[in-house]
Amino acid sequence: MNDEQVPDEVELALRKRLAELQQEHADLDASIDALGRLPIPDQLMIARLKRKKLTLRDEIVKIEARILPDIIA
C-alpha cells in the first residue's frame, strides 16, 4: 500500500539495484544448474547457492514493491 510516490532519484537508484540483483539471481541460477550437471554434484554448495538465491529473491520483491504502486482491483 504505497500511498506516496517514490522520488525520481530514489526510483532510479532502486531500479539500478533491482537490475543488479536480478542479474546476480540469474547468475546463481546458472551456477546451480552447472553444479547439478557435474558427475558428482556438490550438494552442500548447491544448497548454499539456493539459499542465497532465495535471499536475493526476497530483496527483489521488496524493491519491486517500493517501485511499483499498489493497484486496487
PDB file of N, CA and C in Angstrom:
ATOM      1  N   MET A   1       0.830  -1.179   0.000  1.00  0.00           N
ATOM      2  CA  MET A   1       0.000   0.000   0.000  1.00  0.00           C
ATOM      3  C   MET A   1       0.873   1.241   0.000  1.00  0.00           C
ATOM      4  N   ASN A   2       1.383   1.580  -1.134  1.00  0.00           N
ATOM      5  CA  ASN A   2       2.230   2.743  -1.266  1.00  0.00           C
ATOM      6  C   ASN A   2       1.390   3.935  -1.656  1.00  0.00           C
ATOM      7  N   ASP A   3       1.099   4.804  -0.670  1.00  0.00           N
ATOM      8  CA  ASP A   3       0.317   5.992  -0.964  1.00  0.00           C
ATOM      9  C   ASP A   3       1.205   7.109  -1.481  1.00  0.00           C
ATOM     10  N   GLU A   4       2.513   7.044  -1.187  1.00  0.00           N
ATOM     11  CA  GLU A   4       3.438   8.095  -1.577  1.00  0.00           C
ATOM     12  C   GLU A   4       4.223   7.655  -2.804  1.00  0.00           C
ATOM     13  N   GLN A   5       4.473   8.621  -3.697  1.00  0.00           N
ATOM     14  CA  GLN A   5       5.304   8.350  -4.858  1.00  0.00           C
ATOM     15  C   GLN A   5       6.769   8.340  -4.427  1.00  0.00           C
ATOM     16  N   VAL A   6       7.546   7.459  -5.034  1.00  0.00           N
ATOM     17  CA  VAL A   6       8.972   7.409  -4.775  1.00  0.00           C
ATOM     18  C   VAL A   6       9.623   8.513  -5.605  1.00  0.00           C
ATOM     19  N   PRO A   7      10.472   9.371  -4.975  1.00  0.00           N
ATOM     20  CA  PRO A   7      11.145  10.427  -5.751  1.00  0.00           C
ATOM     21  C   PRO A   7      11.961   9.818  -6.898  1.00  0.00           C
ATOM     22  N   ASP A   8      12.106  10.595  -7.979  1.00  0.00           N
ATOM     23  CA  ASP A   8      12.750  10.095  -9.194  1.00  0.00           C
ATOM     24  C   ASP A   8      14.158   9.570  -8.952  1.00  0.00           C
ATOM     25  N   GLU A   9      14.992  10.308  -8.209  1.00  0.00           N
ATOM     26  CA  GLU A   9      16.371   9.871  -7.991  1.00  0.00           C
ATOM     27  C   GLU A   9      16.425   8.593  -7.146  1.00  0.00           C
ATOM     28  N   VAL A  10      15.506   8.464  -6.207  1.00  0.00           N
ATOM     29  CA  VAL A  10      15.437   7.249  -5.400  1.00  0.00           C
ATOM     30  C   VAL A  10      14.966   6.085  -6.265  1.00  0.00           C
ATOM     31  N   GLU A  11      13.982   6.356  -7.118  1.00  0.00           N
ATOM     32  CA  GLU A  11      13.475   5.307  -8.005  1.00  0.00           C
ATOM     33  C   GLU A  11      14.565   4.837  -8.966  1.00  0.00           C
ATOM     34  N   LEU A  12      15.354   5.757  -9.488  1.00  0.00           N
ATOM     35  CA  LEU A  12      16.445   5.361 -10.382  1.00  0.00           C
ATOM     36  C   LEU A  12      17.458   4.484  -9.658  1.00  0.00           C
ATOM     37  N   ALA A  13      17.786   4.835  -8.427  1.00  0.00           N
ATOM     38  CA  ALA A  13      18.718   4.029  -7.644  1.00  0.00           C
ATOM     39  C   ALA A  13      18.133   2.652  -7.354  1.00  0.00           C
ATOM     40  N   LEU A  14      16.835   2.618  -7.046  1.00  0.00           N
ATOM     41  CA  LEU A  14      16.172   1.340  -6.791  1.00  0.00           C
ATOM     42  C   LEU A  14      16.148   0.471  -8.042  1.00  0.00           C
ATOM     43  N   ARG A  15      15.875   1.087  -9.177  1.00  0.00           N
ATOM     44  CA  ARG A  15      15.841   0.328 -10.430  1.00  0.00           C
ATOM     45  C   ARG A  15      17.234  -0.220 -10.778  1.00  0.00           C
ATOM     46  N   LYS A  16      18.269   0.561 -10.506  1.00  0.00           N
ATOM     47  CA  LYS A  16      19.630   0.099 -10.751  1.00  0.00           C
ATOM     48  C   LYS A  16      19.951  -1.093  -9.848  1.00  0.00           C
ATOM     49  N   ARG A  17      19.616  -0.961  -8.576  1.00  0.00           N
ATOM     50  CA  ARG A  17      19.863  -2.054  -7.620  1.00  0.00           C
ATOM     51  C   ARG A  17      19.046  -3.290  -8.010  1.00  0.00           C
ATOM     52  N   LEU A  18      17.823  -3.074  -8.456  1.00  0.00           N
ATOM     53  CA  LEU A  18      16.966  -4.173  -8.890  1.00  0.00           C
ATOM     54  C   LEU A  18      17.603  -4.940 -10.050  1.00  0.00           C
ATOM     55  N   ALA A  19      18.132  -4.205 -11.017  1.00  0.00           N
ATOM     56  CA  ALA A  19      18.783  -4.841 -12.169  1.00  0.00           C
ATOM     57  C   ALA A  19      19.995  -5.649 -11.719  1.00  0.00           C
ATOM     58  N   GLU A  20      20.761  -5.110 -10.774  1.00  0.00           N
ATOM     59  CA  GLU A  20      21.929  -5.830 -10.255  1.00  0.00           C
ATOM     60  C   GLU A  20      21.514  -7.124  -9.560  1.00  0.00           C
ATOM     61  N   LEU A  21      20.485  -7.034  -8.735  1.00  0.00           N
ATOM     62  CA  LEU A  21      20.007  -8.215  -8.019  1.00  0.00           C
ATOM     63  C   LEU A  21      19.458  -9.268  -8.978  1.00  0.00           C
ATOM     64  N   GLN A  22      18.731  -8.820  -9.991  1.00  0.00           N
ATOM     65  CA  GLN A  22      18.183  -9.757 -10.969  1.00  0.00           C
ATOM     66  C   GLN A  22      19.297 -10.463 -11.742  1.00  0.00           C
ATOM     67  N   GLN A  23      20.372  -9.723 -12.057  1.00  0.00           N
ATOM     68  CA  GLN A  23      21.497 -10.339 -12.758  1.00  0.00           C
ATOM     69  C   GLN A  23      22.200 -11.353 -11.859  1.00  0.00           C
ATOM     70  N   GLU A  24      22.402 -10.985 -10.597  1.00  0.00           N
ATOM     71  CA  GLU A  24      23.034 -11.902  -9.655  1.00  0.00           C
ATOM     72  C   GLU A  24      22.174 -13.159  -9.464  1.00  0.00           C
ATOM     73  N   HIS A  25      20.851 -12.975  -9.415  1.00  0.00           N
ATOM     74  CA  HIS A  25      19.916 -14.090  -9.281  1.00  0.00           C
ATOM     75  C   HIS A  25      20.050 -15.032 -10.481  1.00  0.00           C
ATOM     76  N   ALA A  26      20.122 -14.466 -11.687  1.00  0.00           N
ATOM     77  CA  ALA A  26      20.276 -15.266 -12.896  1.00  0.00           C
ATOM     78  C   ALA A  26      21.625 -15.988 -12.909  1.00  0.00           C
ATOM     79  N   ASP A  27      22.672 -15.305 -12.449  1.00  0.00           N
ATOM     80  CA  ASP A  27      23.997 -15.927 -12.383  1.00  0.00           C
ATOM     81  C   ASP A  27      24.003 -17.109 -11.412  1.00  0.00           C
ATOM     82  N   LEU A  28      23.347 -16.936 -10.280  1.00  0.00           N
ATOM     83  CA  LEU A  28      23.261 -18.032  -9.320  1.00  0.00           C
ATOM     84  C   LEU A  28      22.494 -19.209  -9.912  1.00  0.00           C
ATOM     85  N   ASP A  29      21.446 -18.914 -10.636  1.00  0.00           N
ATOM     86  CA  ASP A  29      20.660 -19.966 -11.275  1.00  0.00           C
ATOM     87  C   ASP A  29      21.529 -20.762 -12.246  1.00  0.00           C
ATOM     88  N   ALA A  30      22.342 -20.050 -13.023  1.00  0.00           N
ATOM     89  CA  ALA A  30      23.245 -20.723 -13.969  1.00  0.00           C
ATOM     90  C   ALA A  30      24.289 -21.549 -13.227  1.00  0.00           C
ATOM     91  N   SER A  31      24.807 -21.021 -12.114  1.00  0.00           N
ATOM     92  CA  SER A  31      25.803 -21.754 -11.325  1.00  0.00           C
ATOM     93  C   SER A  31      25.212 -23.024 -10.731  1.00  0.00           C
ATOM     94  N   ILE A  32      24.001 -22.902 -10.219  1.00  0.00           N
ATOM     95  CA  ILE A  32      23.320 -24.068  -9.631  1.00  0.00           C
ATOM     96  C   ILE A  32      23.104 -25.130 -10.704  1.00  0.00           C
ATOM     97  N   ASP A  33      22.689 -24.698 -11.882  1.00  0.00           N
ATOM     98  CA  ASP A  33      22.465 -25.624 -12.987  1.00  0.00           C
ATOM     99  C   ASP A  33      23.772 -26.319 -13.385  1.00  0.00           C
ATOM    100  N   ALA A  34      24.866 -25.546 -13.468  1.00  0.00           N
ATOM    101  CA  ALA A  34      26.157 -26.116 -13.856  1.00  0.00           C
ATOM    102  C   ALA A  34      26.647 -27.115 -12.808  1.00  0.00           C
ATOM    103  N   LEU A  35      26.501 -26.769 -11.536  1.00  0.00           N
ATOM    104  CA  LEU A  35      26.923 -27.689 -10.477  1.00  0.00           C
ATOM    105  C   LEU A  35      26.096 -28.970 -10.493  1.00  0.00           C
ATOM    106  N   GLY A  36      24.830 -28.837 -10.810  1.00  0.00           N
ATOM    107  CA  GLY A  36      23.951 -30.000 -10.853  1.00  0.00           C
ATOM    108  C   GLY A  36      24.282 -30.960 -11.984  1.00  0.00           C
ATOM    109  N   ARG A  37      24.963 -30.460 -13.004  1.00  0.00           N
ATOM    110  CA  ARG A  37      25.316 -31.286 -14.154  1.00  0.00           C
ATOM    111  C   ARG A  37      26.641 -32.031 -13.974  1.00  0.00           C
ATOM    112  N   LEU A  38      27.374 -31.731 -12.903  1.00  0.00           N
ATOM    113  CA  LEU A  38      28.644 -32.422 -12.655  1.00  0.00           C
ATOM    114  C   LEU A  38      28.386 -33.897 -12.364  1.00  0.00           C
ATOM    115  N   PRO A  39      29.363 -34.759 -12.674  1.00  0.00           N
ATOM    116  CA  PRO A  39      29.191 -36.192 -12.386  1.00  0.00           C
ATOM    117  C   PRO A  39      28.897 -36.462 -10.905  1.00  0.00           C
ATOM    118  N   ILE A  40      29.564 -35.710 -10.032  1.00  0.00           N
ATOM    119  CA  ILE A  40      29.289 -35.820  -8.592  1.00  0.00           C
ATOM    120  C   ILE A  40      29.008 -34.401  -8.084  1.00  0.00           C
ATOM    121  N   PRO A  41      27.745 -33.987  -8.108  1.00  0.00           N
ATOM    122  CA  PRO A  41      27.401 -32.612  -7.709  1.00  0.00           C
ATOM    123  C   PRO A  41      27.710 -32.355  -6.232  1.00  0.00           C
ATOM    124  N   ASP A  42      28.183 -31.154  -5.946  1.00  0.00           N
ATOM    125  CA  ASP A  42      28.455 -30.733  -4.573  1.00  0.00           C
ATOM    126  C   ASP A  42      27.133 -30.229  -3.970  1.00  0.00           C
ATOM    127  N   GLN A  43      26.434 -31.127  -3.292  1.00  0.00           N
ATOM    128  CA  GLN A  43      25.105 -30.813  -2.767  1.00  0.00           C
ATOM    129  C   GLN A  43      25.133 -29.694  -1.731  1.00  0.00           C
ATOM    130  N   LEU A  44      26.196 -29.627  -0.945  1.00  0.00           N
ATOM    131  CA  LEU A  44      26.306 -28.567   0.060  1.00  0.00           C
ATOM    132  C   LEU A  44      26.413 -27.205  -0.621  1.00  0.00           C
ATOM    133  N   MET A  45      27.244 -27.115  -1.648  1.00  0.00           N
ATOM    134  CA  MET A  45      27.397 -25.849  -2.375  1.00  0.00           C
ATOM    135  C   MET A  45      26.097 -25.481  -3.077  1.00  0.00           C
ATOM    136  N   ILE A  46      25.429 -26.455  -3.661  1.00  0.00           N
ATOM    137  CA  ILE A  46      24.153 -26.191  -4.327  1.00  0.00           C
ATOM    138  C   ILE A  46      23.137 -25.652  -3.324  1.00  0.00           C
ATOM    139  N   ALA A  47      23.080 -26.242  -2.138  1.00  0.00           N
ATOM    140  CA  ALA A  47      22.144 -25.785  -1.105  1.00  0.00           C
ATOM    141  C   ALA A  47      22.458 -24.352  -0.683  1.00  0.00           C
ATOM    142  N   ARG A  48      23.741 -24.038  -0.532  1.00  0.00           N
ATOM    143  CA  ARG A  48      24.143 -22.669  -0.152  1.00  0.00           C
ATOM    144  C   ARG A  48      23.745 -21.665  -1.227  1.00  0.00           C
ATOM    145  N   LEU A  49      23.978 -22.033  -2.480  1.00  0.00           N
ATOM    146  CA  LEU A  49      23.625 -21.136  -3.578  1.00  0.00           C
ATOM    147  C   LEU A  49      22.117 -20.942  -3.672  1.00  0.00           C
ATOM    148  N   LYS A  50      21.369 -21.995  -3.419  1.00  0.00           N
ATOM    149  CA  LYS A  50      19.905 -21.878  -3.437  1.00  0.00           C
ATOM    150  C   LYS A  50      19.410 -20.957  -2.327  1.00  0.00           C
ATOM    151  N   ARG A  51      20.018 -21.049  -1.142  1.00  0.00           N
ATOM    152  CA  ARG A  51      19.637 -20.139  -0.047  1.00  0.00           C
ATOM    153  C   ARG A  51      19.951 -18.697  -0.414  1.00  0.00           C
ATOM    154  N   LYS A  52      21.117 -18.480  -1.021  1.00  0.00           N
ATOM    155  CA  LYS A  52      21.494 -17.135  -1.456  1.00  0.00           C
ATOM    156  C   LYS A  52      20.511 -16.625  -2.509  1.00  0.00           C
ATOM    157  N   LYS A  53      20.109 -17.510  -3.407  1.00  0.00           N
ATOM    158  CA  LYS A  53      19.158 -17.151  -4.460  1.00  0.00           C
ATOM    159  C   LYS A  53      17.812 -16.741  -3.854  1.00  0.00           C
ATOM    160  N   LEU A  54      17.372 -17.462  -2.831  1.00  0.00           N
ATOM    161  CA  LEU A  54      16.112 -17.115  -2.157  1.00  0.00           C
ATOM    162  C   LEU A  54      16.217 -15.762  -1.453  1.00  0.00           C
ATOM    163  N   THR A  55      17.363 -15.502  -0.842  1.00  0.00           N
ATOM    164  CA  THR A  55      17.588 -14.209  -0.184  1.00  0.00           C
ATOM    165  C   THR A  55      17.520 -13.081  -1.205  1.00  0.00           C
ATOM    166  N   LEU A  56      18.159 -13.290  -2.355  1.00  0.00           N
ATOM    167  CA  LEU A  56      18.115 -12.285  -3.420  1.00  0.00           C
ATOM    168  C   LEU A  56      16.686 -12.081  -3.901  1.00  0.00           C
ATOM    169  N   ARG A  57      15.940 -13.160  -4.034  1.00  0.00           N
ATOM    170  CA  ARG A  57      14.549 -13.059  -4.491  1.00  0.00           C
ATOM    171  C   ARG A  57      13.725 -12.209  -3.523  1.00  0.00           C
ATOM    172  N   ASP A  58      13.956 -12.404  -2.216  1.00  0.00           N
ATOM    173  CA  ASP A  58      13.254 -11.596  -1.220  1.00  0.00           C
ATOM    174  C   ASP A  58      13.586 -10.117  -1.382  1.00  0.00           C
ATOM    175  N   GLU A  59      14.866  -9.804  -1.615  1.00  0.00           N
ATOM    176  CA  GLU A  59      15.275  -8.413  -1.814  1.00  0.00           C
ATOM    177  C   GLU A  59      14.642  -7.838  -3.079  1.00  0.00           C
ATOM    178  N   ILE A  60      14.600  -8.645  -4.135  1.00  0.00           N
ATOM    179  CA  ILE A  60      14.000  -8.206  -5.395  1.00  0.00           C
ATOM    180  C   ILE A  60      12.522  -7.861  -5.194  1.00  0.00           C
ATOM    181  N   VAL A  61      11.814  -8.713  -4.481  1.00  0.00           N
ATOM    182  CA  VAL A  61      10.385  -8.489  -4.235  1.00  0.00           C
ATOM    183  C   VAL A  61      10.179  -7.201  -3.428  1.00  0.00           C
ATOM    184  N   LYS A  62      11.020  -6.963  -2.438  1.00  0.00           N
ATOM    185  CA  LYS A  62      10.892  -5.745  -1.626  1.00  0.00           C
ATOM    186  C   LYS A  62      11.109  -4.497  -2.462  1.00  0.00           C
ATOM    187  N   ILE A  63      12.122  -4.528  -3.314  1.00  0.00           N
ATOM    188  CA  ILE A  63      12.397  -3.356  -4.153  1.00  0.00           C
ATOM    189  C   ILE A  63      11.272  -3.150  -5.161  1.00  0.00           C
ATOM    190  N   GLU A  64      10.795  -4.234  -5.764  1.00  0.00           N
ATOM    191  CA  GLU A  64       9.686  -4.105  -6.714  1.00  0.00           C
ATOM    192  C   GLU A  64       8.453  -3.516  -6.040  1.00  0.00           C
ATOM    193  N   ALA A  65       8.223  -3.893  -4.789  1.00  0.00           N
ATOM    194  CA  ALA A  65       7.072  -3.345  -4.056  1.00  0.00           C
ATOM    195  C   ALA A  65       7.217  -1.848  -3.822  1.00  0.00           C
ATOM    196  N   ARG A  66       8.447  -1.389  -3.639  1.00  0.00           N
ATOM    197  CA  ARG A  66       8.670   0.057  -3.450  1.00  0.00           C
ATOM    198  C   ARG A  66       8.518   0.830  -4.748  1.00  0.00           C
ATOM    199  N   ILE A  67       8.909   0.209  -5.857  1.00  0.00           N
ATOM    200  CA  ILE A  67       8.883   0.906  -7.144  1.00  0.00           C
ATOM    201  C   ILE A  67       7.476   0.912  -7.737  1.00  0.00           C
ATOM    202  N   LEU A  68       6.831  -0.244  -7.728  1.00  0.00           N
ATOM    203  CA  LEU A  68       5.533  -0.372  -8.373  1.00  0.00           C
ATOM    204  C   LEU A  68       4.413   0.015  -7.417  1.00  0.00           C
ATOM    205  N   PRO A  69       3.529   0.877  -7.820  1.00  0.00           N
ATOM    206  CA  PRO A  69       2.416   1.255  -6.938  1.00  0.00           C
ATOM    207  C   PRO A  69       1.421   0.112  -6.806  1.00  0.00           C
ATOM    208  N   ASP A  70       0.766   0.081  -5.678  1.00  0.00           N
ATOM    209  CA  ASP A  70      -0.279  -0.917  -5.478  1.00  0.00           C
ATOM    210  C   ASP A  70      -1.471  -0.589  -6.383  1.00  0.00           C
ATOM    211  N   ILE A  71      -2.016  -1.616  -6.988  1.00  0.00           N
ATOM    212  CA  ILE A  71      -3.194  -1.439  -7.844  1.00  0.00           C
ATOM    213  C   ILE A  71      -4.376  -2.073  -7.141  1.00  0.00           C
ATOM    214  N   ILE A  72      -5.366  -1.279  -6.875  1.00  0.00           N
ATOM    215  CA  ILE A  72      -6.558  -1.767  -6.221  1.00  0.00           C
ATOM    216  C   ILE A  72      -7.517  -2.286  -7.285  1.00  0.00           C
ATOM    217  N   ALA A  73      -7.844  -3.544  -7.192  1.00  0.00           N
ATOM    218  CA  ALA A  73      -8.716  -4.142  -8.221  1.00  0.00           C
ATOM    219  C   ALA A  73     -10.158  -3.877  -7.928  1.00  0.00           C
TER     220      ALA A  73
END
